[in-house]
Short mmCIF file of C-alpha atoms (C1' of nucleotides) in Angstrom, two decimals:
data_model
loop_
_atom_site.label_atom_id
_atom_site.label_comp_id
_atom_site.label_asym_id
_atom_site.label_seq_id
_atom_site.Cartn_x
_atom_site.Cartn_y
_atom_site.Cartn_z
CA MET A 1 111.15 51.41 62.58
CA THR A 2 114.06 51.44 60.24
CA ALA A 3 117.40 52.65 61.41
CA ARG A 4 117.74 56.30 60.68
CA PHE A 5 119.89 59.24 61.58
CA GLU A 6 119.08 60.93 64.85
CA ALA A 7 120.32 64.05 66.48
CA PRO A 8 123.44 63.11 68.43
CA ARG A 9 122.88 62.78 72.15
CA GLU A 10 126.28 64.02 73.18
CA ASP A 11 126.04 67.64 72.12
CA SER A 12 127.00 68.85 75.55
CA LYS A 13 127.03 72.44 74.39
CA ILE A 14 123.29 72.58 74.16
CA GLU A 15 122.49 70.91 77.45
CA ALA A 16 123.16 74.13 79.30
CA ALA A 17 119.50 74.95 78.94
CA ALA A 18 118.44 71.53 80.18
CA GLY A 19 117.70 71.35 83.91
CA PRO A 20 117.76 73.91 86.69
CA MET A 21 121.10 75.23 87.85
CA VAL A 22 122.22 75.42 91.44
CA PHE A 23 124.63 78.12 92.48
CA ILE A 24 126.58 77.52 95.61
CA VAL A 25 128.27 80.25 97.58
CA GLU A 26 130.30 78.64 100.28
CA ASP A 27 133.84 79.28 101.45
CA ASP A 28 134.54 75.90 102.96
CA VAL A 29 136.15 73.86 100.23
CA SER A 30 135.21 70.42 101.47
CA MET A 31 131.61 71.45 101.99
CA ARG A 32 131.61 72.93 98.52
CA ARG A 33 132.83 69.71 97.06
CA SER A 34 130.32 67.56 98.87
CA LEU A 35 127.48 69.84 97.84
CA THR A 36 128.59 69.76 94.25
CA ASN A 37 128.74 65.97 94.35
CA LEU A 38 125.32 65.73 95.85
CA PHE A 39 123.78 67.87 93.14
CA LYS A 40 125.66 66.17 90.33
CA GLN A 41 124.43 62.82 91.57
CA VAL A 42 120.83 63.82 91.05
CA GLY A 43 121.58 65.43 87.72
CA LEU A 44 121.58 69.04 88.83
CA ASN A 45 123.96 71.49 87.28
CA ALA A 46 126.00 72.98 90.11
CA VAL A 47 128.30 75.97 90.01
CA THR A 48 130.26 77.07 93.05
CA PHE A 49 131.68 80.34 94.26
CA GLY A 50 133.85 81.06 97.23
CA SER A 51 132.30 84.41 98.04
CA ALA A 52 129.47 86.75 97.22
CA ARG A 53 131.66 88.99 95.10
CA GLU A 54 132.80 86.08 93.02
CA MET A 55 129.25 85.23 92.16
CA LEU A 56 128.29 88.81 91.35
CA GLN A 57 131.25 89.17 89.04
CA SER A 58 130.42 86.15 86.96
CA LYS A 59 127.52 86.80 84.65
CA LEU A 60 124.69 84.50 85.61
CA PRO A 61 122.99 82.53 82.85
CA ASP A 62 119.34 83.31 82.37
CA VAL A 63 117.91 79.93 83.31
CA VAL A 64 115.86 78.43 86.10
CA SER A 65 118.14 78.32 89.09
CA CYS A 66 118.50 78.77 92.81
CA LEU A 67 121.19 79.71 95.24
CA VAL A 68 122.53 77.68 98.12
CA LEU A 69 124.12 80.22 100.35
CA ASP A 70 126.25 79.86 103.44
CA VAL A 71 125.45 82.46 106.05
CA ARG A 72 128.98 82.88 107.28
CA LEU A 73 131.18 84.02 104.46
CA PRO A 74 134.38 85.98 103.97
CA GLY A 75 133.49 89.58 103.14
CA VAL A 76 129.79 90.14 102.84
CA SER A 77 127.68 87.84 105.00
CA GLY A 78 125.09 85.62 103.42
CA LEU A 79 122.28 87.70 104.84
CA ASP A 80 123.73 90.91 103.51
CA PHE A 81 124.25 89.23 100.19
CA GLN A 82 120.59 88.34 100.16
CA SER A 83 119.66 91.99 100.70
CA GLU A 84 122.10 93.01 98.05
CA LEU A 85 120.61 90.63 95.53
CA ALA A 86 117.18 92.05 96.29
CA LYS A 87 118.49 95.56 95.80
CA LEU A 88 120.03 94.53 92.49
CA ASN A 89 116.68 93.08 91.55
CA ILE A 90 118.11 89.61 91.20
CA LYS A 91 115.30 87.37 92.21
CA ILE A 92 117.00 84.03 92.51
CA PRO A 93 115.49 81.91 95.29
CA VAL A 94 117.87 81.46 98.18
CA ILE A 95 118.41 78.50 100.48
CA PHE A 96 120.58 79.21 103.47
CA ILE A 97 122.83 76.70 105.11
CA THR A 98 124.80 77.41 108.20
CA GLY A 99 126.73 75.77 110.95
CA HIS A 100 126.41 78.57 113.44
CA GLY A 101 122.96 79.99 113.13
CA ASP A 102 120.55 81.48 115.56
CA ILE A 103 116.87 82.27 115.47
CA PRO A 104 117.04 85.99 114.63
CA MET A 105 119.30 85.08 111.75
CA SER A 106 116.89 82.53 110.37
CA VAL A 107 113.96 84.87 110.84
CA ARG A 108 115.70 87.64 109.00
CA ALA A 109 116.52 85.25 106.19
CA MET A 110 112.97 84.01 105.89
CA LYS A 111 111.57 87.55 106.07
CA GLY A 112 113.91 88.34 103.23
CA GLY A 113 112.18 85.69 101.19
CA ALA A 114 114.48 82.73 101.65
CA VAL A 115 113.02 79.40 100.62
CA ASP A 116 114.60 77.56 103.50
CA PHE A 117 117.21 77.87 106.21
CA LEU A 118 119.06 74.67 107.03
CA THR A 119 121.49 74.09 109.85
CA LYS A 120 124.45 71.83 109.43
CA PRO A 121 124.38 68.97 109.64
CA PHE A 122 121.32 68.39 107.52
CA ARG A 123 120.17 65.39 105.59
CA ASP A 124 120.90 65.43 101.90
CA GLN A 125 117.26 64.95 101.14
CA GLU A 126 116.32 68.06 103.09
CA LEU A 127 118.55 70.17 100.94
CA LEU A 128 117.43 68.50 97.74
CA ASP A 129 113.80 69.07 98.62
CA ALA A 130 114.52 72.71 99.29
CA VAL A 131 116.42 73.05 96.03
CA LEU A 132 113.64 71.45 94.04
CA ALA A 133 111.07 73.69 95.66
CA ALA A 134 113.25 76.72 94.98
CA ALA A 135 113.74 75.74 91.35
CA GLU A 136 110.02 75.30 90.91
CA GLN A 137 109.45 78.71 92.44
CA ASP A 138 111.97 80.25 90.09
CA ARG A 139 110.39 78.52 87.12
CA LYS A 140 107.01 79.97 87.97
CA ARG A 141 108.39 83.43 88.54
CA ARG A 142 110.21 83.31 85.26
CA SER A 143 107.24 82.15 83.29
CA ALA A 144 105.12 84.92 84.79
CA GLU A 145 107.84 87.48 84.20
CA GLN A 146 108.34 86.34 80.65
CA ILE A 147 104.74 87.07 79.87
CA VAL A 148 104.89 90.64 81.08
CA THR A 149 108.23 91.14 79.38
CA HIS A 150 106.72 90.02 76.12
CA LEU A 151 103.74 92.31 76.58
CA ARG A 152 105.97 95.18 77.48
CA SER A 153 108.00 94.74 74.33
CA LEU A 154 104.83 94.73 72.26
CA PHE A 155 103.63 97.83 74.06
CA GLU A 156 106.90 99.65 73.57
CA ALA A 157 106.72 98.92 69.88
CA LEU A 158 103.64 101.10 69.74
CA SER A 159 104.00 104.70 68.68
CA PRO A 160 103.60 107.23 71.52
CA ARG A 161 100.12 108.14 70.39
CA GLU A 162 99.12 104.54 70.16
CA GLN A 163 100.37 103.97 73.68
CA GLU A 164 98.30 106.84 74.97
CA VAL A 165 95.24 105.57 73.18
CA MET A 166 95.76 102.10 74.57
CA LYS A 167 95.96 103.40 78.11
CA LEU A 168 92.77 105.37 77.73
CA VAL A 169 90.98 102.48 76.04
CA ALA A 170 91.94 100.32 79.00
CA THR A 171 90.43 102.96 81.24
CA GLY A 172 87.09 102.34 79.62
CA LEU A 173 86.75 105.62 77.77
CA MET A 174 84.85 105.80 74.50
CA ASN A 175 86.63 106.83 71.34
CA LYS A 176 84.91 110.17 71.52
CA GLN A 177 86.17 110.81 75.01
CA ILE A 178 89.66 109.66 74.17
CA ALA A 179 89.65 112.06 71.24
CA ALA A 180 88.63 114.92 73.51
CA GLU A 181 91.25 113.94 76.06
CA LEU A 182 94.01 113.93 73.48
CA GLY A 183 92.70 116.76 71.35
CA LEU A 184 92.18 114.56 68.33
CA ALA A 185 89.39 113.73 65.94
CA GLU A 186 87.46 110.62 66.80
CA ILE A 187 88.40 109.00 63.52
CA THR A 188 92.05 109.35 64.41
CA VAL A 189 91.51 107.56 67.67
CA LYS A 190 89.72 104.77 65.85
CA ILE A 191 92.66 104.29 63.56
CA TYR A 192 95.23 104.24 66.36
CA ARG A 193 93.00 101.91 68.25
CA GLY A 194 93.03 99.58 65.29
CA HIS A 195 96.81 99.76 65.21
CA VAL A 196 96.94 98.96 68.89
CA MET A 197 94.79 95.85 68.47
CA LYS A 198 96.95 94.60 65.61
CA LYS A 199 100.31 95.37 67.15
CA MET A 200 99.37 93.98 70.55
CA ARG A 201 97.90 90.95 68.81
CA ALA A 202 94.70 91.30 70.78
CA ARG A 203 91.76 89.57 69.21
CA SER A 204 89.19 91.22 71.39
CA LEU A 205 88.82 94.21 73.64
CA ALA A 206 88.71 91.80 76.56
CA GLU A 207 92.19 90.57 75.71
CA LEU A 208 93.50 94.09 75.36
CA ILE A 209 92.11 95.07 78.75
CA THR A 210 93.68 92.00 80.29
CA MET A 211 97.00 92.88 78.72
CA ALA A 212 96.77 96.41 79.99
CA ALA A 213 96.04 95.11 83.46
CA THR A 214 99.05 92.82 83.27
CA LEU A 215 101.14 95.82 82.27
CA GLY A 216 99.92 97.60 85.36
CA PHE A 217 97.43 100.03 83.86
CA ARG A 218 94.61 100.25 86.32
CA ALA A 219 91.15 100.54 84.84
CA ASN A 220 89.13 101.87 87.74
CA ARG A 221 89.38 102.33 91.47
CA THR A 222 89.04 98.61 92.17
CA GLU A 223 92.06 98.56 94.45
CA GLN A 224 94.92 100.68 95.67
CA THR A 225 97.88 100.81 98.13
CA MET B 1 97.27 126.70 121.46
CA THR B 2 94.13 127.79 123.22
CA ALA B 3 92.17 125.39 125.35
CA ARG B 4 89.29 123.98 123.35
CA PHE B 5 86.74 121.24 123.44
CA GLU B 6 87.83 117.93 122.14
CA ALA B 7 86.02 114.73 121.39
CA PRO B 8 85.62 112.92 124.71
CA ARG B 9 88.18 110.24 125.22
CA GLU B 10 86.04 107.98 127.33
CA ASP B 11 83.38 106.72 124.91
CA SER B 12 84.49 103.15 125.39
CA LYS B 13 81.46 101.73 123.63
CA ILE B 14 82.47 103.01 120.26
CA GLU B 15 86.10 102.22 120.48
CA ALA B 16 85.48 98.56 119.63
CA ALA B 17 85.75 99.41 115.97
CA ALA B 18 88.53 101.88 116.57
CA GLY B 19 92.02 100.42 116.37
CA PRO B 20 93.39 97.01 115.56
CA MET B 21 92.88 94.19 118.03
CA VAL B 22 95.62 91.99 119.37
CA PHE B 23 94.82 88.45 120.38
CA ILE B 24 97.21 86.79 122.73
CA VAL B 25 97.43 83.06 123.20
CA GLU B 26 99.79 82.39 126.05
CA ASP B 27 99.50 80.06 129.00
CA ASP B 28 101.85 81.84 131.34
CA VAL B 29 99.70 84.17 133.39
CA SER B 30 102.33 86.73 134.26
CA MET B 31 103.50 86.93 130.67
CA ARG B 32 99.94 87.37 129.60
CA ARG B 33 99.43 90.22 131.98
CA SER B 34 102.57 92.02 130.95
CA LEU B 35 101.73 91.67 127.29
CA THR B 36 98.24 92.99 127.90
CA ASN B 37 99.66 95.95 129.76
CA LEU B 38 102.11 96.69 127.02
CA PHE B 39 99.42 96.78 124.39
CA LYS B 40 97.01 98.76 126.49
CA GLN B 41 99.69 101.34 127.08
CA VAL B 42 99.97 102.08 123.41
CA GLY B 43 96.22 102.04 122.93
CA LEU B 44 95.88 98.61 121.41
CA ASN B 45 92.90 96.48 122.22
CA ALA B 46 94.23 93.23 123.66
CA VAL B 47 92.33 90.02 124.32
CA THR B 48 94.00 87.03 125.89
CA PHE B 49 93.43 83.31 125.79
CA GLY B 50 95.13 80.56 127.74
CA SER B 51 95.09 78.03 124.92
CA ALA B 52 94.39 77.53 121.25
CA ARG B 53 91.03 75.90 121.91
CA GLU B 54 89.92 78.83 124.00
CA MET B 55 90.55 81.17 121.16
CA LEU B 56 88.82 78.99 118.60
CA GLN B 57 85.75 78.70 120.78
CA SER B 58 85.28 82.42 121.19
CA LYS B 59 83.91 84.03 118.08
CA LEU B 60 86.42 86.44 116.73
CA PRO B 61 85.24 89.93 115.83
CA ASP B 62 85.63 90.83 112.19
CA VAL B 63 88.12 93.64 112.57
CA VAL B 64 91.75 94.30 111.76
CA SER B 65 93.73 92.18 114.15
CA CYS B 66 96.71 89.98 114.69
CA LEU B 67 97.70 87.12 116.93
CA VAL B 68 100.58 86.97 119.35
CA LEU B 69 101.14 83.28 119.86
CA ASP B 70 103.34 81.40 122.26
CA VAL B 71 104.94 78.37 120.65
CA ARG B 72 104.81 76.19 123.72
CA LEU B 73 101.24 75.79 124.82
CA PRO B 74 99.11 73.27 126.69
CA GLY B 75 97.34 71.04 124.19
CA VAL B 76 97.98 72.07 120.63
CA SER B 77 101.36 73.69 120.06
CA GLY B 78 101.57 77.16 118.60
CA LEU B 79 102.90 75.82 115.33
CA ASP B 80 100.13 73.30 115.00
CA PHE B 81 97.66 76.01 115.83
CA GLN B 82 99.06 78.08 113.00
CA SER B 83 98.49 75.19 110.59
CA GLU B 84 95.04 74.71 111.97
CA LEU B 85 94.14 78.35 111.46
CA ALA B 86 95.32 78.06 107.88
CA LYS B 87 93.21 74.98 107.39
CA LEU B 88 90.21 76.78 108.84
CA ASN B 89 90.92 79.62 106.42
CA ILE B 90 91.46 82.06 109.23
CA LYS B 91 94.02 84.44 107.88
CA ILE B 92 94.99 86.40 110.93
CA PRO B 93 98.67 87.37 110.89
CA VAL B 94 100.66 85.54 113.53
CA ILE B 95 103.58 86.68 115.62
CA PHE B 96 105.31 83.95 117.54
CA ILE B 97 107.00 84.41 120.86
CA THR B 98 108.87 81.71 122.62
CA GLY B 99 111.30 81.08 125.38
CA HIS B 100 112.56 77.77 124.08
CA GLY B 101 112.80 78.03 120.37
CA ASP B 102 115.14 76.58 117.83
CA ILE B 103 115.87 77.30 114.22
CA PRO B 104 113.75 74.61 112.56
CA MET B 105 110.85 75.85 114.65
CA SER B 106 111.29 79.44 113.54
CA VAL B 107 111.74 78.38 109.94
CA ARG B 108 108.57 76.34 109.99
CA ALA B 109 106.72 79.28 111.51
CA MET B 110 107.98 81.70 108.90
CA LYS B 111 107.27 79.28 106.08
CA GLY B 112 103.78 79.08 107.46
CA GLY B 113 103.46 82.79 106.90
CA ALA B 114 104.26 84.15 110.34
CA VAL B 115 105.03 87.85 110.46
CA ASP B 116 107.75 87.43 113.03
CA PHE B 117 109.24 85.02 115.49
CA LEU B 118 110.57 86.55 118.67
CA THR B 119 112.54 84.86 121.40
CA LYS B 120 112.10 85.81 125.01
CA PRO B 121 113.34 88.05 126.28
CA PHE B 122 112.61 90.60 123.60
CA ARG B 123 112.37 94.33 123.75
CA ASP B 124 108.86 95.76 123.95
CA GLN B 125 109.48 97.79 120.87
CA GLU B 126 110.35 94.73 118.85
CA LEU B 127 107.00 93.19 119.61
CA LEU B 128 105.14 96.42 119.01
CA ASP B 129 106.80 96.87 115.66
CA ALA B 130 105.84 93.35 114.70
CA VAL B 131 102.28 93.89 115.85
CA LEU B 132 101.95 97.09 113.90
CA ALA B 133 103.33 95.46 110.79
CA ALA B 134 100.97 92.53 111.25
CA ALA B 135 98.00 94.82 111.70
CA GLU B 136 98.88 96.71 108.58
CA GLN B 137 99.17 93.46 106.69
CA ASP B 138 95.77 92.39 107.94
CA ARG B 139 94.26 95.71 107.00
CA LYS B 140 95.50 95.37 103.45
CA ARG B 141 94.34 91.80 103.15
CA ARG B 142 90.92 92.76 104.43
CA SER B 143 90.54 95.67 102.11
CA ALA B 144 91.50 93.49 99.15
CA GLU B 145 89.23 90.70 100.28
CA GLN B 146 86.36 93.07 100.85
CA ILE B 147 86.51 94.13 97.23
CA VAL B 148 86.23 90.61 95.87
CA THR B 149 83.53 89.78 98.39
CA HIS B 150 81.53 92.73 97.21
CA LEU B 151 82.00 91.75 93.58
CA ARG B 152 81.07 88.19 94.33
CA SER B 153 77.85 89.26 95.97
CA LEU B 154 76.97 91.39 92.96
CA PHE B 155 77.78 88.49 90.68
CA GLU B 156 75.69 86.05 92.67
CA ALA B 157 72.77 88.43 92.47
CA LEU B 158 72.76 87.86 88.72
CA SER B 159 70.39 85.29 87.29
CA PRO B 160 72.04 82.08 86.05
CA ARG B 161 71.75 83.17 82.46
CA GLU B 162 73.19 86.57 83.23
CA GLN B 163 76.13 84.93 84.94
CA GLU B 164 76.82 82.78 81.91
CA VAL B 165 76.63 85.77 79.62
CA MET B 166 79.00 87.73 81.82
CA LYS B 167 81.55 84.94 81.76
CA LEU B 168 81.44 84.72 78.01
CA VAL B 169 81.57 88.47 77.61
CA ALA B 170 84.68 88.48 79.76
CA THR B 171 86.14 85.86 77.44
CA GLY B 172 85.94 88.35 74.63
CA LEU B 173 83.20 86.70 72.60
CA MET B 174 80.86 88.79 70.49
CA ASN B 175 77.15 88.80 71.23
CA LYS B 176 76.57 86.67 68.19
CA GLN B 177 79.02 84.05 69.38
CA ILE B 178 77.64 84.08 72.90
CA ALA B 179 74.20 83.54 71.46
CA ALA B 180 75.41 80.55 69.49
CA GLU B 181 77.24 79.19 72.52
CA LEU B 182 74.14 79.38 74.67
CA GLY B 183 71.61 78.59 71.98
CA LEU B 184 69.94 81.98 72.22
CA ALA B 185 69.00 84.79 69.91
CA GLU B 186 71.50 87.62 69.74
CA ILE B 187 68.93 90.10 70.96
CA THR B 188 68.47 88.06 74.11
CA VAL B 189 72.16 88.16 74.80
CA LYS B 190 72.15 91.92 74.35
CA ILE B 191 69.41 92.25 76.90
CA TYR B 192 71.12 90.03 79.48
CA ARG B 193 74.33 91.84 78.83
CA GLY B 194 72.58 95.08 79.62
CA HIS B 195 71.32 93.58 82.86
CA VAL B 196 74.83 92.46 83.73
CA MET B 197 76.22 95.94 83.24
CA LYS B 198 73.55 97.49 85.43
CA LYS B 199 73.61 94.89 88.18
CA MET B 200 77.40 94.78 88.35
CA ARG B 201 77.42 98.59 88.26
CA ALA B 202 79.98 98.55 85.51
CA ARG B 203 80.14 101.76 83.55
CA SER B 204 82.21 100.35 80.75
CA LEU B 205 83.19 97.04 79.30
CA ALA B 206 86.67 97.64 80.60
CA GLU B 207 85.33 97.76 84.14
CA LEU B 208 83.34 94.61 83.63
CA ILE B 209 86.36 92.76 82.31
CA THR B 210 88.39 93.93 85.27
CA MET B 211 85.69 92.74 87.63
CA ALA B 212 85.56 89.39 85.92
CA ALA B 213 89.32 89.08 86.24
CA THR B 214 89.10 89.94 89.94
CA LEU B 215 86.49 87.22 90.28
CA GLY B 216 88.90 84.79 88.71
CA PHE B 217 87.42 84.43 85.25
CA ARG B 218 90.35 84.12 82.91
CA ALA B 219 89.99 85.85 79.57
CA ASN B 220 92.68 84.19 77.48
CA ARG B 221 95.75 82.05 77.85
CA THR B 222 97.81 84.88 79.31
CA GLU B 223 98.97 82.79 82.26
CA GLN B 224 98.49 79.51 84.01
CA THR B 225 99.62 77.48 87.04
"C1'" DA C 1 116.43 112.81 47.14
"C1'" DA C 2 113.52 109.05 47.88
"C1'" DA C 3 111.41 105.85 50.93
"C1'" DA C 4 109.35 104.88 55.19
"C1'" DG C 5 106.77 105.68 58.97
"C1'" DA C 6 104.36 108.79 62.30
"C1'" DA C 7 100.65 111.73 62.88
"C1'" DT C 8 96.59 113.63 61.44
"C1'" DT C 9 91.95 114.14 59.29
"C1'" DA C 10 87.79 113.34 55.98
"C1'" DT C 11 84.18 110.58 53.84
"C1'" DA C 12 81.82 106.50 53.90
"C1'" DC C 13 79.87 102.16 55.07
"C1'" DG C 14 79.05 97.90 57.36
"C1'" DA C 15 79.23 95.47 61.64
"C1'" DA C 16 78.50 95.41 66.42
"C1'" DC C 17 76.39 97.28 70.46
"C1'" DG C 18 72.66 99.06 73.52
"C1'" DT C 19 68.09 100.31 74.73
"C1'" DT C 20 63.31 100.76 74.34
"C1'" DT C 21 58.81 98.87 73.49
"C1'" DG C 22 56.10 95.03 73.48
"C1'" DG C 23 55.38 90.60 73.53
"C1'" DG C 24 55.40 85.43 74.66
"C1'" DG C 25 56.08 81.44 78.26
"C1'" DT C 26 57.34 78.95 82.99
"C1'" DG C 27 57.33 78.33 87.85
"C1'" DC C 28 56.98 79.71 92.56
"C1'" DA C 29 55.24 82.20 96.62
"C1'" DC C 30 51.71 84.51 99.12
"C1'" DG D 1 45.01 83.41 91.42
"C1'" DT D 2 47.71 87.22 91.33
"C1'" DG D 3 52.23 88.89 91.52
"C1'" DC D 4 56.91 88.37 90.61
"C1'" DA D 5 61.24 86.80 88.82
"C1'" DC D 6 63.27 84.44 85.31
"C1'" DC D 7 63.54 83.05 80.55
"C1'" DC D 8 63.05 84.12 75.78
"C1'" DC D 9 62.36 86.74 71.41
"C1'" DA D 10 61.29 90.65 67.72
"C1'" DA D 11 61.21 95.10 65.52
"C1'" DA D 12 63.18 99.42 65.53
"C1'" DC D 13 66.33 102.98 66.25
"C1'" DG D 14 70.36 105.32 67.59
"C1'" DT D 15 75.12 104.97 68.99
"C1'" DT D 16 79.60 103.19 68.81
"C1'" DC D 17 83.13 100.63 66.61
"C1'" DG D 18 86.18 99.17 62.88
"C1'" DT D 19 88.13 99.55 58.57
"C1'" DA D 20 89.03 100.97 53.86
"C1'" DT D 21 90.28 104.79 50.78
"C1'" DA D 22 92.58 108.92 50.22
"C1'" DA D 23 95.13 112.86 51.42
"C1'" DT D 24 98.48 116.24 53.94
"C1'" DT D 25 102.42 117.18 56.85
"C1'" DC D 26 106.58 116.14 59.23
"C1'" DT D 27 110.51 113.56 60.54
"C1'" DT D 28 113.73 110.01 60.05
"C1'" DT D 29 116.15 106.73 57.54
"C1'" DT D 30 118.45 105.07 53.51
#
DNA sequence: AAAAGAATTATACGAACGTTTGGGGTGCAC
DNA sequence: GTGCACCCCAAACGTTCGTATAATTCTTTT
């Protein structure tokens, strides 16, 4: 092991993508500070906001993250903010903390998909456990979502005809039937089908069917509702 | 609106399979009675138990149902009972009711998958709404489960060799490759494959692949964990 | 205007699939 | 021991699939 050049360790501009991020929406300044300290101590990247609006206005980085949210906030309440995030299709896992909670509040939060609902005072470890669980949940969701996003982009790169053919192939129709359905010659369908396999990078019909299923094309009447 | 004959309302022997059933586990006798009355009034079939053990000992009918569960019970607590049901793989939706609840309790219940957590006193309508939602949830779960159960029974009716072939077909292998994998002649694989299609009642490869996916056979590395 | 890509079809051929017909053998249950 | 299910294979034939070659038309991009 001779001494050699290595990539510098202090390139703090890259580390943004390192660990999970924790967003904190909390109006109480001292609480905010203590939360931030807690997270920094265990190496978590924490970013704080004083209100829901503040957080919505800043553009959130696209990394594994979770949200520690106070229920009682100036302006929109934490619970309403949770609904709002859902409506905006922002799927960040939420951990509520509150000093003045009640049961209906916690139930509403949990129904809304919250990871946890902690009442002050709580032990640091409780919050950290919740944050870690939330981050893990977000990581899984992202990795699943990334797959369908990738597939969708491949699919959208298909020509319209190719897309139609792919859908019908996934339905289980034969080339002949697809041709009839689309008013084409069978040979044409075969060619588009070949394009589909190449462009979707499917190495077998089984893979293509699986992709189609992932994209939400239903093959048969296996399930509904 | 002329008077006309209608199906008789009193055929109580058939109605067992009619609507959803509501199980009630509650030790307080007067509460039990009032709950029963409430459900009867809206045409729901209610069955009560005084404790968790009582309910576990009676054999539950296999119909759409839900469980209204008091948190504070003699013997096992409602929350422990919920865990126990999960461990026993009994997936009945649970609605908690309690007179002496706190937030950690409700959070644990909701994390455990409870549909709702109501504190006494609650409005009748609140409980009814929860029960209806729970029943609907159970109905969906059952209909989904029934499909995989059916598929599994078809799959298990295959001979061992046929099962192996089906798995490999679902993987996207060609007959030739399957033959090599299993040390068979290609023609043999073709024949088993034909059996698989018939016995699984698949009318196309696409359907078979979908079935295999439903049964949990993964085709490619599309997703994990 | 030329290039590029889409949509479309034809002819042709080889590979893969599916089924039928007709055999072999084993092992178990009645 | 006869029947039955499973296991295994072959020859043969027809169908379906996949791809290559080649061509026409249209639209869009450069």
